[in-house]
PDB file of C-alpha atoms in Angstrom:
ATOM      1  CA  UNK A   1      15.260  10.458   8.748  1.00 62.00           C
ATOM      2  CA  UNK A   2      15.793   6.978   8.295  1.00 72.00           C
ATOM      3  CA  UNK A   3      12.230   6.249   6.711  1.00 91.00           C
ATOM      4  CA  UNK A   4      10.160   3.293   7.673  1.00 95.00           C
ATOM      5  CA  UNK A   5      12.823   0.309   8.164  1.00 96.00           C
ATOM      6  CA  UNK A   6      11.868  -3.456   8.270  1.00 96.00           C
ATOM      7  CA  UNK A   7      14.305  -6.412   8.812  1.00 97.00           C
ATOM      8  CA  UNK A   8      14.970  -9.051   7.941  1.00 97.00           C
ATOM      9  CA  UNK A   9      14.669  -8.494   4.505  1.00 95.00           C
ATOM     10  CA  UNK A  10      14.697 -12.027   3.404  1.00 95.00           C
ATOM     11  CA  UNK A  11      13.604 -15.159   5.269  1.00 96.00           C
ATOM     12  CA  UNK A  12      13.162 -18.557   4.413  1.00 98.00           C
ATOM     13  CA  UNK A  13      10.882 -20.658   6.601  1.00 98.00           C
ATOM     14  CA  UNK A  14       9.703 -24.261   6.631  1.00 98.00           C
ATOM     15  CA  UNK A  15       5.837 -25.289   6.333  1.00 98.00           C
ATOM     16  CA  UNK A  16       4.385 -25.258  10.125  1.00 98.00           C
ATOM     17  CA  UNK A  17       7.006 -23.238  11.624  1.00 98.00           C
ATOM     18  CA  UNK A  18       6.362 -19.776  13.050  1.00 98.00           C
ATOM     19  CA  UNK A  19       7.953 -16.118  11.859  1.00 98.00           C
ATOM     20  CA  UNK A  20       8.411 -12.797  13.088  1.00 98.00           C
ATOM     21  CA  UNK A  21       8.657  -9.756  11.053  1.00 98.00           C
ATOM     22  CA  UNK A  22       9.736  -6.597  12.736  1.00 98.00           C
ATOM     23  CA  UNK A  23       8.893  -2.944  11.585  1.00 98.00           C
ATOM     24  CA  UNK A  24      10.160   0.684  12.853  1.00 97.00           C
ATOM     25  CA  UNK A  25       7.835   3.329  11.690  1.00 96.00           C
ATOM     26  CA  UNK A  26       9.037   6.702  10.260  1.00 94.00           C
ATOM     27  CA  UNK A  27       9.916   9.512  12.704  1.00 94.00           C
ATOM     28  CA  UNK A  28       6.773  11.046  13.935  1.00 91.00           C
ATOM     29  CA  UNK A  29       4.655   8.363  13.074  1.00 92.00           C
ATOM     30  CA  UNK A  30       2.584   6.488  15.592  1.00 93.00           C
ATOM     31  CA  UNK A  31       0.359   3.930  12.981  1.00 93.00           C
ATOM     32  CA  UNK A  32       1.700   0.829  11.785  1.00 95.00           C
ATOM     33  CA  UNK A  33       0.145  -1.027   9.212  1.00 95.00           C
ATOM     34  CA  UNK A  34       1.004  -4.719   7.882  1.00 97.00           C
ATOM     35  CA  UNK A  35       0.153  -5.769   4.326  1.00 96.00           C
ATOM     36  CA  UNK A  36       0.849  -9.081   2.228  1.00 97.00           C
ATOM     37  CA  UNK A  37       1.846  -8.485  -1.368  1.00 94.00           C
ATOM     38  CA  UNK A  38       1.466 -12.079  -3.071  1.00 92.00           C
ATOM     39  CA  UNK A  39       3.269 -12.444  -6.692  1.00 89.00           C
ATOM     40  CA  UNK A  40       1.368 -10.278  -9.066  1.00 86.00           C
ATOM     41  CA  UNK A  41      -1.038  -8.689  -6.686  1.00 90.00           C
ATOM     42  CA  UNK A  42      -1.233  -5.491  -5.163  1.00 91.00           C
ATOM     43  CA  UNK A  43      -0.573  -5.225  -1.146  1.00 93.00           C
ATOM     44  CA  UNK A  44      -3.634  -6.832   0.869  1.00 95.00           C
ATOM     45  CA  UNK A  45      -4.419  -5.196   4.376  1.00 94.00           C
ATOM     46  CA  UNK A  46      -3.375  -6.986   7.287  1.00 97.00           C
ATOM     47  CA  UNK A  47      -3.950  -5.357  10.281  1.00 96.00           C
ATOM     48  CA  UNK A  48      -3.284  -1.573  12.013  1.00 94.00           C
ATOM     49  CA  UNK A  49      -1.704  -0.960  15.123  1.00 95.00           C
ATOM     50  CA  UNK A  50      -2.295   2.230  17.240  1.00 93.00           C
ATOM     51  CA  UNK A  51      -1.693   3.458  20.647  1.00 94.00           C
ATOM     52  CA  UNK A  52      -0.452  -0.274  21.038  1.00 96.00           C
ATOM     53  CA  UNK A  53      -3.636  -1.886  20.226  1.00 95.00           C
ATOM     54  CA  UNK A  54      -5.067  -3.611  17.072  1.00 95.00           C
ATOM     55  CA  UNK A  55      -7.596  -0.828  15.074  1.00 92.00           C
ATOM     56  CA  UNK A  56      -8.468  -2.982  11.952  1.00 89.00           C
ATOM     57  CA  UNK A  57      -7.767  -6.267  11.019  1.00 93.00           C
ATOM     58  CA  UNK A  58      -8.298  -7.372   7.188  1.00 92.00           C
ATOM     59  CA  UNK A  59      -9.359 -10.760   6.382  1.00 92.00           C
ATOM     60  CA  UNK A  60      -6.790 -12.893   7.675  1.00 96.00           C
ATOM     61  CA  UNK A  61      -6.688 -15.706  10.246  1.00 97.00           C
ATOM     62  CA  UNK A  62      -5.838 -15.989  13.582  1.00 97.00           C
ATOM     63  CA  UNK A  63      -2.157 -17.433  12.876  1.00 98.00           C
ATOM     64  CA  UNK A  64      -1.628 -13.930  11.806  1.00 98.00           C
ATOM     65  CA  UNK A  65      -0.922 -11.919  15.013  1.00 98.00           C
ATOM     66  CA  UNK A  66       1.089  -8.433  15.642  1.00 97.00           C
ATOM     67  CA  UNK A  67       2.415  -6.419  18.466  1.00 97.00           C
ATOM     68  CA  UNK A  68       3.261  -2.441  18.717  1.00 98.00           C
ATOM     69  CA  UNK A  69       6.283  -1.400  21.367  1.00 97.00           C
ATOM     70  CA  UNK A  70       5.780   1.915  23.556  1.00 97.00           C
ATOM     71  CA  UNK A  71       8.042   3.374  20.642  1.00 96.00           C
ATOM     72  CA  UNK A  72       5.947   2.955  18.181  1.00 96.00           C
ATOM     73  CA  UNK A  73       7.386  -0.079  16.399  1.00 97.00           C
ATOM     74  CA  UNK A  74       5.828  -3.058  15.409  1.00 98.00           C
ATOM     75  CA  UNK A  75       5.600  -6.450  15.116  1.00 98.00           C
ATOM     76  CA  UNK A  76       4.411  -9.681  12.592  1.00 98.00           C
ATOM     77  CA  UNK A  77       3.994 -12.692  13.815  1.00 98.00           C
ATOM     78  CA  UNK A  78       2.603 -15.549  12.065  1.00 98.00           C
ATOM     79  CA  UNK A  79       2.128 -18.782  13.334  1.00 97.00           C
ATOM     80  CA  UNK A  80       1.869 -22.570  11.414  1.00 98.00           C
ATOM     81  CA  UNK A  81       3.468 -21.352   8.346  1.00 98.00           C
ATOM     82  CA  UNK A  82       1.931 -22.605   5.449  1.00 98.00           C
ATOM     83  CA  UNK A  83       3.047 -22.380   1.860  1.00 97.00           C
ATOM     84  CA  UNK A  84       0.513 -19.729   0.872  1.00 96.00           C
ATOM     85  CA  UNK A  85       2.060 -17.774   3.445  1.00 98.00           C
ATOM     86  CA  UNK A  86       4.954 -16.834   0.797  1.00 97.00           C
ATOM     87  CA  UNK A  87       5.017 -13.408   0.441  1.00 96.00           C
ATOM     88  CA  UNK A  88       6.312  -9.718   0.409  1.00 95.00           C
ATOM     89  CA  UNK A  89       5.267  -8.048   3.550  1.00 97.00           C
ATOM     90  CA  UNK A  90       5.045  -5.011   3.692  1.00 95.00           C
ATOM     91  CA  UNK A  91       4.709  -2.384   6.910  1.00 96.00           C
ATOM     92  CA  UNK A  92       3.453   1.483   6.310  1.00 94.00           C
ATOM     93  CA  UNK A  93       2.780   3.386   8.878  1.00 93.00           C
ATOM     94  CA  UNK A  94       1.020   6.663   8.986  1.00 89.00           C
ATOM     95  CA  UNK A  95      -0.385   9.298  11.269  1.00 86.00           C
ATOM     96  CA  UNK A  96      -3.758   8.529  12.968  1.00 83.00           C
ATOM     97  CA  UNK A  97      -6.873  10.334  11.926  1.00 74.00           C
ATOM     98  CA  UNK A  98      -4.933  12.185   9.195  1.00 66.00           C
ATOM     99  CA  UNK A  99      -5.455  12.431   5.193  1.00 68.00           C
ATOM    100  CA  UNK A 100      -1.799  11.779   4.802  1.00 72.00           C
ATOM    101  CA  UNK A 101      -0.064   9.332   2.721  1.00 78.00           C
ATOM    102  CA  UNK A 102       1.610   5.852   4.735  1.00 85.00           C
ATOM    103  CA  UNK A 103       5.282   5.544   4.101  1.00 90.00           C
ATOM    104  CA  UNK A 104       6.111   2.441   3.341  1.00 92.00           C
ATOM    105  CA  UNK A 105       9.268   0.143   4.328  1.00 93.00           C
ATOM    106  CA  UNK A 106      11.237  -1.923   1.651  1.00 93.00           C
ATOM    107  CA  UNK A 107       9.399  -4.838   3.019  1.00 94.00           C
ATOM    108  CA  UNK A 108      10.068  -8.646   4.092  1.00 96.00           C
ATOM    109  CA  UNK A 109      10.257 -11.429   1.339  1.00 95.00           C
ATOM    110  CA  UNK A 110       9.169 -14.199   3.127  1.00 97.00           C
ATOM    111  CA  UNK A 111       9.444 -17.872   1.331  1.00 97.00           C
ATOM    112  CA  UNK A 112       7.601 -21.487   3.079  1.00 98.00           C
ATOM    113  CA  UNK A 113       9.144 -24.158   1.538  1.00 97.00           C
TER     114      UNK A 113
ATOM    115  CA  UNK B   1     -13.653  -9.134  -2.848  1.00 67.00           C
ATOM    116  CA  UNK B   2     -11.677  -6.595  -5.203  1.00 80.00           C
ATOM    117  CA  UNK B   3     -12.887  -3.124  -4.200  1.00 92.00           C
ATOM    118  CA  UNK B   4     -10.123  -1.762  -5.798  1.00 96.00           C
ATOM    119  CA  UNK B   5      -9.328  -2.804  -9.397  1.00 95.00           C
ATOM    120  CA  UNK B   6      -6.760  -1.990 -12.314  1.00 96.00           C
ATOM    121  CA  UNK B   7      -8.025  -3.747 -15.032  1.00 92.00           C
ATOM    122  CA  UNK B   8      -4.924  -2.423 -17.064  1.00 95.00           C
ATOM    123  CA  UNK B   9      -1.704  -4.813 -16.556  1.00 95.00           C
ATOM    124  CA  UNK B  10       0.559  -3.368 -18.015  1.00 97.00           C
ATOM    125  CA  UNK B  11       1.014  -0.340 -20.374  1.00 97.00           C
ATOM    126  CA  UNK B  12       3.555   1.112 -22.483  1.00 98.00           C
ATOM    127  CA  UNK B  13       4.369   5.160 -23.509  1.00 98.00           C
ATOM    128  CA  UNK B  14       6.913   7.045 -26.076  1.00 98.00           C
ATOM    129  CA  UNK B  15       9.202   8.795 -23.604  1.00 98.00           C
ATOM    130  CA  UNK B  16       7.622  12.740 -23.897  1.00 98.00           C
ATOM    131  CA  UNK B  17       3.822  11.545 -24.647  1.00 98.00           C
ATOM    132  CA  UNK B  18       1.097  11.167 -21.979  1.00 98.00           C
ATOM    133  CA  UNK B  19       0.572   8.439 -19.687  1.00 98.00           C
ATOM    134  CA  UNK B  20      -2.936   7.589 -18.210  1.00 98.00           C
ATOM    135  CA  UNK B  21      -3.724   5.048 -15.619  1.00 98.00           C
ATOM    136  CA  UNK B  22      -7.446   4.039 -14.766  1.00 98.00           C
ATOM    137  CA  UNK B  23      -8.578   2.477 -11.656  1.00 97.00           C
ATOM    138  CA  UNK B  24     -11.958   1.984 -10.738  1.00 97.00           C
ATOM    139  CA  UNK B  25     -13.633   1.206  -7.315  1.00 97.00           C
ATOM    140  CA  UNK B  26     -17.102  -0.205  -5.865  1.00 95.00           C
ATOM    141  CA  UNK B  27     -17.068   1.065  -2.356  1.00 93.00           C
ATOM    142  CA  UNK B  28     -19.131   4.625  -2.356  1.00 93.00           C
ATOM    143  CA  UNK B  29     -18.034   5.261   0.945  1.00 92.00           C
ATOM    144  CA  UNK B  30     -14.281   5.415   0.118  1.00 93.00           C
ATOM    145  CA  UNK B  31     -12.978   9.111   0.580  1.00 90.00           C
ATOM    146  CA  UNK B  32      -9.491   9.079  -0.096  1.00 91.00           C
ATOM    147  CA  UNK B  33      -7.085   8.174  -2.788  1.00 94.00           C
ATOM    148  CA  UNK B  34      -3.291   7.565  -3.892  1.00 93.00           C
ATOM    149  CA  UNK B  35      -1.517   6.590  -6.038  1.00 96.00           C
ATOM    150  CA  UNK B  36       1.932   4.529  -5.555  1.00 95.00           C
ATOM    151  CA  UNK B  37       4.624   3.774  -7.536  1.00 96.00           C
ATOM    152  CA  UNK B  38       6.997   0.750  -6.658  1.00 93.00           C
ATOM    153  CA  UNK B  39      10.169  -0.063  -8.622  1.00 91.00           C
ATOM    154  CA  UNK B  40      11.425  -3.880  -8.283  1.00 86.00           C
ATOM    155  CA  UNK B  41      12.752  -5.122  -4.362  1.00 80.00           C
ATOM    156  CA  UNK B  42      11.409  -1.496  -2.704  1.00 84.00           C
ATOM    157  CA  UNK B  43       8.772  -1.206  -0.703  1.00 87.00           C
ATOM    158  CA  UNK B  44       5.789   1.250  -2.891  1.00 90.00           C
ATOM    159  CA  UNK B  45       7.249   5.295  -2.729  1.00 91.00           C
ATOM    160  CA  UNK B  46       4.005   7.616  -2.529  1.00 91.00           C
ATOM    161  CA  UNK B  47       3.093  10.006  -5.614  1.00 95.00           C
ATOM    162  CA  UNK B  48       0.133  11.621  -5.639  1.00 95.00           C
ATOM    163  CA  UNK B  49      -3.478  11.746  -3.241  1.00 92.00           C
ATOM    164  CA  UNK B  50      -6.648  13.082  -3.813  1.00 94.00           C
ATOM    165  CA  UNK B  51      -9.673  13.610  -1.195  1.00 92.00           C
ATOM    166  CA  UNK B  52     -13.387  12.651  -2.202  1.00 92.00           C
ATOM    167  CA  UNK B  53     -13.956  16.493  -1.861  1.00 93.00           C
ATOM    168  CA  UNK B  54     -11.705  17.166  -5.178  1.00 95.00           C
ATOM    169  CA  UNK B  55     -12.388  16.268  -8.823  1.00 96.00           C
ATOM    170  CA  UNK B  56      -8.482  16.704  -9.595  1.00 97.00           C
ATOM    171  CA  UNK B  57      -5.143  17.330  -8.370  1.00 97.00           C
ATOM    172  CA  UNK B  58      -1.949  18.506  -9.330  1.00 97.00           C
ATOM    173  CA  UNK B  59       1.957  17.653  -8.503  1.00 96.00           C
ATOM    174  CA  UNK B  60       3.993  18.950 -11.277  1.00 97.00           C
ATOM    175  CA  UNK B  61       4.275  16.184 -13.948  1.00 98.00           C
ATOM    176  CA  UNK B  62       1.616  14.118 -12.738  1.00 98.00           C
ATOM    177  CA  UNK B  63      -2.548  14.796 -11.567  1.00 98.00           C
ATOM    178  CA  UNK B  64      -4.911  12.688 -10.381  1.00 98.00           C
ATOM    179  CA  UNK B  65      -8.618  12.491 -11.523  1.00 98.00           C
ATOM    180  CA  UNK B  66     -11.624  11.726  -9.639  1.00 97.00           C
ATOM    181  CA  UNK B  67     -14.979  11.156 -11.082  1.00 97.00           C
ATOM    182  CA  UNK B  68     -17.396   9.909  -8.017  1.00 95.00           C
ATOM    183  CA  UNK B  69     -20.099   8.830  -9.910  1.00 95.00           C
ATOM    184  CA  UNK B  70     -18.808   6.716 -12.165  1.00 97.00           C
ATOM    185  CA  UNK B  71     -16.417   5.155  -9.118  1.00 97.00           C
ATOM    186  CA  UNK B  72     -13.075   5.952 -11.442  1.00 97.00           C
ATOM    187  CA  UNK B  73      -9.654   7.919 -10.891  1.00 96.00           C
ATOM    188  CA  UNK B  74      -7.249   8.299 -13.206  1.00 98.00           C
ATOM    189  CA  UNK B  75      -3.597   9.384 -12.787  1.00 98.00           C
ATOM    190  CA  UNK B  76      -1.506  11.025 -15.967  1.00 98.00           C
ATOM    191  CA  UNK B  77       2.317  11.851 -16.462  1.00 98.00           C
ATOM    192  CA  UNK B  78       3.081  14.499 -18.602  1.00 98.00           C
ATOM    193  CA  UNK B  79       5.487  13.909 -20.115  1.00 98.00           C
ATOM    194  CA  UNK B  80       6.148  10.537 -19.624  1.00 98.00           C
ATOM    195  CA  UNK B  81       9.834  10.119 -18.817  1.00 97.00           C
ATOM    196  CA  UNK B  82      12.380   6.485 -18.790  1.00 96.00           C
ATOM    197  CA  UNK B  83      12.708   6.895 -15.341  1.00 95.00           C
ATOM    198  CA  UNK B  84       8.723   6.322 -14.569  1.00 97.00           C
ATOM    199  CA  UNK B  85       8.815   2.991 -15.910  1.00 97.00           C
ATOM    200  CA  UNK B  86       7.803   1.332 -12.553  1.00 96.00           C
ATOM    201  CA  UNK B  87       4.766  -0.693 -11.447  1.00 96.00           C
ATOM    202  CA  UNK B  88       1.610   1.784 -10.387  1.00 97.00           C
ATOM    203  CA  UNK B  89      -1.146   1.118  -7.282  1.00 96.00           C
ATOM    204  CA  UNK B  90      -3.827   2.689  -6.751  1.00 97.00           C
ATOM    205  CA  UNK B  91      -5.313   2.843  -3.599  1.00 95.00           C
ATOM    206  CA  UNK B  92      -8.325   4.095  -1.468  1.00 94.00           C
ATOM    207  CA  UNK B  93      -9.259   4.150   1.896  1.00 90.00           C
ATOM    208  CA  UNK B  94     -12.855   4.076   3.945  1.00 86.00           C
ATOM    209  CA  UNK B  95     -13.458   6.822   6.374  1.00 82.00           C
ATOM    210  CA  UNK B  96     -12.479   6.685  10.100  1.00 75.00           C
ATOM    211  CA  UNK B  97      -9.812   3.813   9.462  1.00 74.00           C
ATOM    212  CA  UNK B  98      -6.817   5.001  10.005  1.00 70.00           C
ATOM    213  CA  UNK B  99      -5.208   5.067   6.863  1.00 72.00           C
ATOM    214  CA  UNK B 100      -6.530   1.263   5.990  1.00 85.00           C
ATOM    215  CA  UNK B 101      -5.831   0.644   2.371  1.00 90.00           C
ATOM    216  CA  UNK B 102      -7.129  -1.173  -0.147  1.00 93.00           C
ATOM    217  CA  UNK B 103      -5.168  -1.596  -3.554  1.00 94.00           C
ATOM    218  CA  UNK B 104      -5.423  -2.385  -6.955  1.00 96.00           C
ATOM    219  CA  UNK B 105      -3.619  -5.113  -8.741  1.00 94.00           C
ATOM    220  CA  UNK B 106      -1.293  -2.546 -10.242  1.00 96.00           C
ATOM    221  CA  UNK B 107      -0.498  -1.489 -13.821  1.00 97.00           C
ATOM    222  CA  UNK B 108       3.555  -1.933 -14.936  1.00 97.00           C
ATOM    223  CA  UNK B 109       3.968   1.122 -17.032  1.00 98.00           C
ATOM    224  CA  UNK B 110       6.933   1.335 -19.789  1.00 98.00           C
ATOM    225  CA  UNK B 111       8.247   4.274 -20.932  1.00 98.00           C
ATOM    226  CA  UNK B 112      10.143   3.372 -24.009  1.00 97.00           C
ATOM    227  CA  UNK B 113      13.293   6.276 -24.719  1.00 95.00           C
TER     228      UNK B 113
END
């Protein structure tokens, strides 16, 4: 079981350009989550995909947009990079409606310069 | 709005003595809890939950505490061992969100050999 894989795992990006961060969810799993760890914080809630549709969204603007495939998988996009937008994100996903831990992936280190 | 906080940044331990890590919350309607550990350019590794219905529990080494009124959980290693030196979340979740997290700030816990 490969675990929850994420790629790339580094990116560099310039200010106003756009990004997409790609996610494959543990076997079994059908809920993605997206977080954003900034430097010295702990992971901030992005949004949850399930059954293909958004579930939750945290408190983060529209540039921020995702996508789940038939197979589960997921997508990050984010749109007019800014430099703020430097981060580690992070995907977990998760069974629906379950008290079960999310698995997390190694994550994306993303860097707007 | 922190609804999660680790007011704790850092913490160090004699290898073989206990180690206790607080985290309060302000969100009474949060019913589930973990704890995550996350070693430098992973993604965080899952340790330990504990459901709003428990006031403790166990996973060899390491048990979580939950006190409800006073809003706190606590997680403690015994013993404390070299290899736990890592950063620690914790985390909690609302009800009926799909496994939508919100974390602490995290507490980097040494455990000096």
């Amino acid at each position: 079981d490969a675990g929850v894989t994420q790629s790339p795992t580094h990116l560099i990006k310039t200010r106003g350009q756009q990004v997409t961060l790609r996610c494959s969810p543990k076997s079994g799993h059908d809920t993605v989550s997206w977080y954003q760890q900034a430097l010295g914080q702990g992971p901030q809630f992005i949004f949850q995909y399930y059954e293909e549709e958004e579930r939750q969204r945290g408190n983060f603007p529209d540039r921020f947009s995702g996508h789940q495939f038939p197979n589960y998988s997921s997508e990050l996009n984010v749109n007019a990079l800014l430099l703020g937008d430097s981060a580690l994100y992070l995907c977990a996903s998760s069974l629906w409606g379950w008290d079960t831990e999310a698995f997390f992936g190694q994550g994306t280190r993303l860097t707007v310069v | 709005d922190q609804q999660v906080k680790q007011n704790s940044p850092s913490l160090s331990v004699q290898e073989g003595r206990i180690s206790i890590l607080n985290c309060d919350y302000t969100n009474s309607m949060f019913d589930y809890f973990l704890w995550y550990k996350k070693y430098p350019a992973e993604g965080p590794t899952f340790l330990i939950s504990i459901s709003s219905i428990k006031d403790k529990n166990e996973d060899g080494r390491f048990t979580v505490f939950l006190n409800k009124s006073a809003k706190h959980l606590s997680l403690h290693i015994v013993p404390s061992q070299p290899g736990d030196s890592a950063v620690y979340f914790c985390a909690a979740r609302p009800p009926n969100t799909g496994n939508q997290f919100y974390f602490g700030t995290g507490t980097s816990l040494t455990v000096i050999p």
